[in-house]
CSV table of N, CA and C in Angstrom, one decimal:
chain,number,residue,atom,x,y,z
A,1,UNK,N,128.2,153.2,181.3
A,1,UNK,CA,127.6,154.4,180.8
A,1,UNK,C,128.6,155.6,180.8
A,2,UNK,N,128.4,156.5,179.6
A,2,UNK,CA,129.6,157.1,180.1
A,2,UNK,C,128.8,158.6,180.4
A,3,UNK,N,129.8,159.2,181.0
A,3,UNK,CA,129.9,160.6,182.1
A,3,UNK,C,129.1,161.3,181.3
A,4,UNK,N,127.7,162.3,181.9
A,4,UNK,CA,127.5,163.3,181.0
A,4,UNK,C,128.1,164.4,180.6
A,5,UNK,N,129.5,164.8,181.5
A,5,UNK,CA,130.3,166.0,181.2
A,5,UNK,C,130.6,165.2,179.7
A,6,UNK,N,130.8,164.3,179.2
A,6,UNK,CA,131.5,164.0,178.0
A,6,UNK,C,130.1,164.0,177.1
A,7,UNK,N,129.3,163.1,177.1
A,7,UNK,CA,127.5,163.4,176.0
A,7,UNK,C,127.7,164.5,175.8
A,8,UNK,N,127.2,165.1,176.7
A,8,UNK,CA,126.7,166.7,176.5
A,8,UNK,C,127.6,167.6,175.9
A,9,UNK,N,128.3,167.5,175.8
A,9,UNK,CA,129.2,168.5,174.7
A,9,UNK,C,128.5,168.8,173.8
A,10,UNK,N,128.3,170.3,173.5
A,10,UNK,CA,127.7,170.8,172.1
A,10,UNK,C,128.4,170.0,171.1
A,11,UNK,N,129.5,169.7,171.1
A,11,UNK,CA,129.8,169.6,169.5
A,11,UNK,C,129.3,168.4,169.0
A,12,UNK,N,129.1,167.3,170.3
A,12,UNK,CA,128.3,165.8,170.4
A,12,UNK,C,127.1,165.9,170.0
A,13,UNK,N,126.4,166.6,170.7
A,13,UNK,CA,124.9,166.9,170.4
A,13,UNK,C,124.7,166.7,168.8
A,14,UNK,N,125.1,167.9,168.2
A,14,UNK,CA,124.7,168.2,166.9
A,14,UNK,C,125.4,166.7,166.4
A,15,UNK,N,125.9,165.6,166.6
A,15,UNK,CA,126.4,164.3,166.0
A,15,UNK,C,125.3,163.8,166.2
A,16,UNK,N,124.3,164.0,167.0
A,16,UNK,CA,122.8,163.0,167.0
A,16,UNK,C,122.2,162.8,165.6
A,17,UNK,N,121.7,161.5,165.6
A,17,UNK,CA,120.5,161.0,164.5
A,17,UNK,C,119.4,161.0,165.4
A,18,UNK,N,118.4,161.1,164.3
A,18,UNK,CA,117.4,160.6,165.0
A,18,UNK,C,116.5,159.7,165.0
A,19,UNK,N,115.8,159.2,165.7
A,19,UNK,CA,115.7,157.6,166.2
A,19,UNK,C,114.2,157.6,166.3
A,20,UNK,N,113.7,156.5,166.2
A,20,UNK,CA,112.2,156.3,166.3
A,20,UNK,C,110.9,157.1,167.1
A,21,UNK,N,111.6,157.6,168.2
A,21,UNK,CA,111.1,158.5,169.1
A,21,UNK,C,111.1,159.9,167.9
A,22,UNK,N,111.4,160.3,167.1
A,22,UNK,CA,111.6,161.2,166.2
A,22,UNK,C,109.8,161.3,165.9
A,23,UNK,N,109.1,159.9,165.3
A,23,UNK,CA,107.9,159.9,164.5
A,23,UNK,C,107.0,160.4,165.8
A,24,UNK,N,107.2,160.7,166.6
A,24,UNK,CA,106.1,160.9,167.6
A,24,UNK,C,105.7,162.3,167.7
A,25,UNK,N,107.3,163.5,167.3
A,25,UNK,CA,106.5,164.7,167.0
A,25,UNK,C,105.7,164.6,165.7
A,26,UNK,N,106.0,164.1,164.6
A,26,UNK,CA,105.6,164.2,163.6
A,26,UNK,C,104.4,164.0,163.4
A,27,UNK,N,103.8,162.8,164.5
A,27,UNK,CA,102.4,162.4,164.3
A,27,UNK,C,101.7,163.6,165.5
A,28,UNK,N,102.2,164.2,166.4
A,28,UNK,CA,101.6,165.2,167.2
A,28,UNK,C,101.4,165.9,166.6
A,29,UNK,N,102.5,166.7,165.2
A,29,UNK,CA,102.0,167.4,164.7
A,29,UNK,C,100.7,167.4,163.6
A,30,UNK,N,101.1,166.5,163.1
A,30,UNK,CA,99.9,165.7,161.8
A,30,UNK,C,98.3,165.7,162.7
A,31,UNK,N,98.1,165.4,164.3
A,31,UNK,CA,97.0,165.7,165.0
A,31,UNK,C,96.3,166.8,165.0
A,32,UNK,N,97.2,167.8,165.4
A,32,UNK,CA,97.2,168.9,165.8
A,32,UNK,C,96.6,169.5,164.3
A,33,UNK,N,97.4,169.6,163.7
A,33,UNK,CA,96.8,170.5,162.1
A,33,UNK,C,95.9,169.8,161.8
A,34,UNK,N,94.9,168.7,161.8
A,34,UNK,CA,94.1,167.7,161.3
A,34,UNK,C,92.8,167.8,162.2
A,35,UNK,N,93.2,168.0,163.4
A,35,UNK,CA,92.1,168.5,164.2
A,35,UNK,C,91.6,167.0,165.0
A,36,UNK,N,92.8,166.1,164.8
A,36,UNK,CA,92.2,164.8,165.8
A,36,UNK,C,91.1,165.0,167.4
A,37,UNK,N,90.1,164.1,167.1
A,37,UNK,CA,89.3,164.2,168.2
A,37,UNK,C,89.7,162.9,169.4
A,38,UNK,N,90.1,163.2,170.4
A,38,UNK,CA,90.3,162.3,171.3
A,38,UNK,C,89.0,162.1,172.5
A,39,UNK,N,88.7,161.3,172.8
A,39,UNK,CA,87.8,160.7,173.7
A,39,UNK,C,88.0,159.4,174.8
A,40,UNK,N,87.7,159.6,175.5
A,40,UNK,CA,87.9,158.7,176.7
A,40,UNK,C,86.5,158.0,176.2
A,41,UNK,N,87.1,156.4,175.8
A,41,UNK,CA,85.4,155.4,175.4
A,41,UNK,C,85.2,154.8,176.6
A,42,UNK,N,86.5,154.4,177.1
A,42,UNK,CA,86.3,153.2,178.8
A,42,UNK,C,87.2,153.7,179.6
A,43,UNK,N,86.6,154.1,180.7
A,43,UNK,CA,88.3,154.3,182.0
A,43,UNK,C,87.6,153.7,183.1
A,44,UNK,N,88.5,152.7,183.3
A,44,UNK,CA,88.4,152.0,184.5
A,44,UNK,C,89.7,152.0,185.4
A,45,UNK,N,90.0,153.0,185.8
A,45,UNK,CA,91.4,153.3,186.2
A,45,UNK,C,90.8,153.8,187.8
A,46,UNK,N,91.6,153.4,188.9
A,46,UNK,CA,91.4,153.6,190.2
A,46,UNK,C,91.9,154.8,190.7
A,47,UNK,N,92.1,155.5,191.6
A,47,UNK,CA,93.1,156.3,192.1
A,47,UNK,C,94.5,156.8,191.8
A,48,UNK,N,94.8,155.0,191.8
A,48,UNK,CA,96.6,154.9,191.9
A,48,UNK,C,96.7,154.7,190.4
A,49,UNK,N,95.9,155.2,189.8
A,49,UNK,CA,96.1,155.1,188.3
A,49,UNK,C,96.1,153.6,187.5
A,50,UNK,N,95.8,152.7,188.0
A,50,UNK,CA,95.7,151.1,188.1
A,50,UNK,C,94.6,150.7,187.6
A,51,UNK,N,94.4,149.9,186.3
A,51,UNK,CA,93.3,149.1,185.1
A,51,UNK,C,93.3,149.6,183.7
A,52,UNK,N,92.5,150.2,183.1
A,52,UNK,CA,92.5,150.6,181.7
A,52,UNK,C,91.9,151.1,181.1
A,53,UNK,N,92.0,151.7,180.4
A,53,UNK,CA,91.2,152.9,179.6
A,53,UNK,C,91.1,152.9,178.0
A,54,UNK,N,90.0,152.8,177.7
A,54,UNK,CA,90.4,153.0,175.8
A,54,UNK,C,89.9,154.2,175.4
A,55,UNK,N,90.7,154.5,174.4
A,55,UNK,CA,90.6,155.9,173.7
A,55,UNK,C,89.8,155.7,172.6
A,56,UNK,N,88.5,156.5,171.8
A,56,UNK,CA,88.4,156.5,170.7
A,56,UNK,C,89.3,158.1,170.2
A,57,UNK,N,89.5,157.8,168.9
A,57,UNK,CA,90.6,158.8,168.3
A,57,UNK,C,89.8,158.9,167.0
A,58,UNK,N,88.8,160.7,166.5
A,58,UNK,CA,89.0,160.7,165.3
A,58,UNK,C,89.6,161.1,164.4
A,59,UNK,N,89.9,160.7,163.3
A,59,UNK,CA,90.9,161.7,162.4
A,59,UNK,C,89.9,161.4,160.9
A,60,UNK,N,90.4,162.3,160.1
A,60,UNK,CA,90.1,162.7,158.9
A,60,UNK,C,89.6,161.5,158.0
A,61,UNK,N,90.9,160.1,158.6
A,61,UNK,CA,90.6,159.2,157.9
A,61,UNK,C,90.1,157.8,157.7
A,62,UNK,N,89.0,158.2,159.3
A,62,UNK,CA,88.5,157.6,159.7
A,62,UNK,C,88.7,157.5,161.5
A,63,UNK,N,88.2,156.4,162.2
A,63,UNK,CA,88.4,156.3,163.8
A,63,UNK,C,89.3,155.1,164.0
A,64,UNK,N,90.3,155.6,165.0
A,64,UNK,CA,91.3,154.5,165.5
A,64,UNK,C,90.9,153.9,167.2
A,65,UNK,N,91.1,153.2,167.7
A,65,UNK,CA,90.9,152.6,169.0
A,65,UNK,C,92.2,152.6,169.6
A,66,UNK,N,92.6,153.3,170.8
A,66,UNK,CA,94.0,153.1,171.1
A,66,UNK,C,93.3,152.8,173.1
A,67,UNK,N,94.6,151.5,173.3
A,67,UNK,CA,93.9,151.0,174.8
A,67,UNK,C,95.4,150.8,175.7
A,68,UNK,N,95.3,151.1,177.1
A,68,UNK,CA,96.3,151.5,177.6
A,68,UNK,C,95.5,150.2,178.6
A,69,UNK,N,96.8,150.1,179.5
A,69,UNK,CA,96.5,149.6,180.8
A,69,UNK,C,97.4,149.3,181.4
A,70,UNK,N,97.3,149.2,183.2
A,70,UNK,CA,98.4,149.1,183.9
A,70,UNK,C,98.3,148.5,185.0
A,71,UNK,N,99.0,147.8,185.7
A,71,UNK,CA,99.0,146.7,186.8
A,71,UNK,C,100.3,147.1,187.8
A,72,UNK,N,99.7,146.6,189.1
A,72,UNK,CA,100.5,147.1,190.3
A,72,UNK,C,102.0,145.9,190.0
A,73,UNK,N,102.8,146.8,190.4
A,73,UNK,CA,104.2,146.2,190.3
A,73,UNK,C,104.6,146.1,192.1
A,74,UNK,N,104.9,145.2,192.2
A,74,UNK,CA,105.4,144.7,194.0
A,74,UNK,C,106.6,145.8,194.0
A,75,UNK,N,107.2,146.3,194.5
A,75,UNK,CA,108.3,146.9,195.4
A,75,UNK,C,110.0,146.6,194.6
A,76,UNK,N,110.1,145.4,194.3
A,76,UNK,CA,110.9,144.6,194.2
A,76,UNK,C,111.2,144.6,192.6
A,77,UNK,N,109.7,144.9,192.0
A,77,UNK,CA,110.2,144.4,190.8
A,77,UNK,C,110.2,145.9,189.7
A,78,UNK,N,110.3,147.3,190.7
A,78,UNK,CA,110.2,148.3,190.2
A,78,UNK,C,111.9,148.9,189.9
């Protein structure tokens, strides 16, 4: 990996493209002006944040289903 004193150089920075992570403001913003409705449909999530939850999502152009979930990781394999 190399040093961040060398990355971070302004003049490096402005050499960035941008990368898939790029569409994610794009779609925050396309929510936002659109007026997406988000809802918690299932949360089965414990304390330590552990099981799953599904989202309904509405937007303009119809409803999307988005489902998350997460499982305990041993010590070892984090």
């Amino acid at each position: 990996m190399r040093a961040p004193k060398h990355v971070m150089r302004l003049f490096r920075i402005g050499s960035f493209h941008q990368t898939r992570i790029s569409f994610a403001r794009t779609l925050i913003r396309r929510m936002a002006q659109e007026g997406w409705q988000i809802t918690a449909h299932e949360k089965r999530l414990d304390r330590n944040g552990i099981g799953r939850i599904i989202y309904r999502i509405d937007t303009p152009r119809g409803p999307l289903t988005f489902s998350g979930f997460s499982n305990p990781l041993a010590p070892s394999e984090r």
